[in-house]
Amino acid sequence: MKVAGIDPEEAWAAVLRRDRAFDGRFVTGVLSTGIYCRPSCATRHPRRENVRFFDCGADAREAGLRPCLRCLPDDVSREGKAVGKAIEAIKCAASVPTLADLARLTDYSPSHFQRMFKRSTGLSPAEYARALRRERAGEALSGGDSVTGAIYEAGYGAASRFYEDNKGRMGMAPSAWKNGGRGVSIRWAVVETTLGPMLVAATDKGVCRLSFNEGEEHLRARFPQAELVPGGAEFAGLLDKVVAAVEQPGSGGADVPLDVQGTAFQEKVWQELRRIPPGETRSYAEIAAAVGNPGAVRAAGSANGANNVAVLIPCHRVVRSDGTLGGYAYGLDIKRELLARERD
Ligand SMILES: [Zn+2]
């Protein structure tokens, strides 16, 4: 039976991934503990057979359940409205509203508002405003507008701010990757290295994929709409640099341009990975804390796994809190070897 138009299996899957997008659409009743939660609740998942889904908190209370004190499921709609109102204000304002402005607007204290906004969007209001401007600038640019026109349209006060915000940012205009790389030309090659066959692929902006034991079909699956062009003289110089960075990790590679696109959170994690000095490691929890979201250990792990450019974005420098290696997309032998080379 569907609840709030959602199939129970879909609802359960949303609970398992703690999907915030489903908060407010149904609540998860846990018959064994007598409480109900929002789908994204951070507590340990109940067993499936003890779960019953309800349209809303009132229905769950009628069935004798109490609201969870950790995720406060009954506050979702009030919070959702407040966050929506704040997003509206950020989008429409000529200059970015202050945290105090937004808190006043939504009737919360600034610190409570900041926490709630972050829980709901994954970003602080200031980060959200920056991401929004960046996105608008990216979209306007890919539409063929002039750079300064795009900057002013996106709400930047001065052109210099645009370059500051984008400095050190890895990636291309968001809309290009959204369409599976349509209109983008990608040069690629597979080279033999001491770590095995390595695939390197790059757009004219930078390296968009570095992986091991992959071929054209893997690249095609990642960028289905892009034009894939093997090798080429222009590409050879970049390829040499990348191979050197892999064969002597830590020796270079920091100046190799990258062209990757993720969510704002993923990009923060990737930036943070590039700050880990060669020869050192960090735990997922340390990365989550370093990007200002200590609760997002699991999300930091997935962002690490979503990294398209191995070695140059050194996801191999992230290990488990107990010091064991954890996982690696291309096998633990390669991870171990990369770390050993960096320590020497
Ligand atoms: Zn809960």
PDB file of N, CA and C and ligand atoms in Angstrom, residues 28 35-43 67-73, ligand 1:
ATOM      1  N   THR A  28       8.597   7.769   9.452  1.00  0.00           N
ATOM      2  CA  THR A  28       8.949   6.378   9.640  1.00  0.00           C
ATOM      3  C   THR A  28       8.564   5.966  11.059  1.00  0.00           C
ATOM      4  N   ILE A  35       8.526   5.052  18.523  1.00  0.00           N
ATOM      5  CA  ILE A  35       8.748   6.430  18.091  1.00  0.00           C
ATOM      6  C   ILE A  35       8.596   6.543  16.580  1.00  0.00           C
ATOM      7  N   TYR A  36       8.459   7.779  16.109  1.00  0.00           N
ATOM      8  CA  TYR A  36       8.480   8.002  14.664  1.00  0.00           C
ATOM      9  C   TYR A  36       9.478   9.093  14.333  1.00  0.00           C
ATOM     10  N   CYS A  37      10.054   8.958  13.123  1.00  0.00           N
ATOM     11  CA  CYS A  37      11.175   9.796  12.697  1.00  0.00           C
ATOM     12  C   CYS A  37      10.923  10.388  11.333  1.00  0.00           C
ATOM     13  N   ARG A  38      11.700  11.431  11.019  1.00  0.00           N
ATOM     14  CA  ARG A  38      11.744  11.858   9.623  1.00  0.00           C
ATOM     15  C   ARG A  38      12.639  10.851   8.874  1.00  0.00           C
ATOM     16  N   PRO A  39      12.449  10.719   7.553  1.00  0.00           N
ATOM     17  CA  PRO A  39      13.218   9.707   6.813  1.00  0.00           C
ATOM     18  C   PRO A  39      14.734   9.855   6.965  1.00  0.00           C
ATOM     19  N   SER A  40      15.209  11.079   7.142  1.00  0.00           N
ATOM     20  CA  SER A  40      16.663  11.277   7.168  1.00  0.00           C
ATOM     21  C   SER A  40      17.256  11.120   8.558  1.00  0.00           C
ATOM     22  N   CYS A  41      16.454  10.715   9.561  1.00  0.00           N
ATOM     23  CA  CYS A  41      16.944  10.658  10.943  1.00  0.00           C
ATOM     24  C   CYS A  41      18.293   9.927  11.016  1.00  0.00           C
ATOM     25  N   ALA A  42      19.196  10.493  11.823  1.00  0.00           N
ATOM     26  CA  ALA A  42      20.565   9.970  11.879  1.00  0.00           C
ATOM     27  C   ALA A  42      20.718   8.780  12.821  1.00  0.00           C
ATOM     28  N   THR A  43      19.670   8.401  13.535  1.00  0.00           N
ATOM     29  CA  THR A  43      19.826   7.262  14.454  1.00  0.00           C
ATOM     30  C   THR A  43      19.958   5.966  13.659  1.00  0.00           C
ATOM     31  N   PRO A  67       7.015  11.349  18.837  1.00  0.00           N
ATOM     32  CA  PRO A  67       8.048  11.892  17.932  1.00  0.00           C
ATOM     33  C   PRO A  67       9.459  11.677  18.485  1.00  0.00           C
ATOM     34  N   CYS A  68      10.381  11.361  17.607  1.00  0.00           N
ATOM     35  CA  CYS A  68      11.791  11.173  17.972  1.00  0.00           C
ATOM     36  C   CYS A  68      12.374  12.502  18.474  1.00  0.00           C
ATOM     37  N   LEU A  69      13.119  12.453  19.560  1.00  0.00           N
ATOM     38  CA  LEU A  69      13.673  13.687  20.135  1.00  0.00           C
ATOM     39  C   LEU A  69      14.926  14.124  19.394  1.00  0.00           C
ATOM     40  N   ARG A  70      15.465  13.216  18.618  1.00  0.00           N
ATOM     41  CA  ARG A  70      16.694  13.575  17.903  1.00  0.00           C
ATOM     42  C   ARG A  70      16.376  14.318  16.599  1.00  0.00           C
ATOM     43  N   CYS A  71      15.436  13.791  15.809  1.00  0.00           N
ATOM     44  CA  CYS A  71      15.211  14.418  14.493  1.00  0.00           C
ATOM     45  C   CYS A  71      13.983  15.330  14.478  1.00  0.00           C
ATOM     46  N   LEU A  72      13.211  15.365  15.564  1.00  0.00           N
ATOM     47  CA  LEU A  72      12.047  16.246  15.680  1.00  0.00           C
ATOM     48  C   LEU A  72      11.192  16.264  14.405  1.00  0.00           C
ATOM     49  N   PRO A  73      10.567  15.138  14.088  1.00  0.00           N
ATOM     50  CA  PRO A  73       9.858  15.031  12.803  1.00  0.00           C
ATOM     51  C   PRO A  73       8.722  16.037  12.624  1.00  0.00           C
TER      52      PRO A  73
HETATM   53 ZN    ZN B   1      14.531  10.295  14.618  1.00  0.00          ZN
END
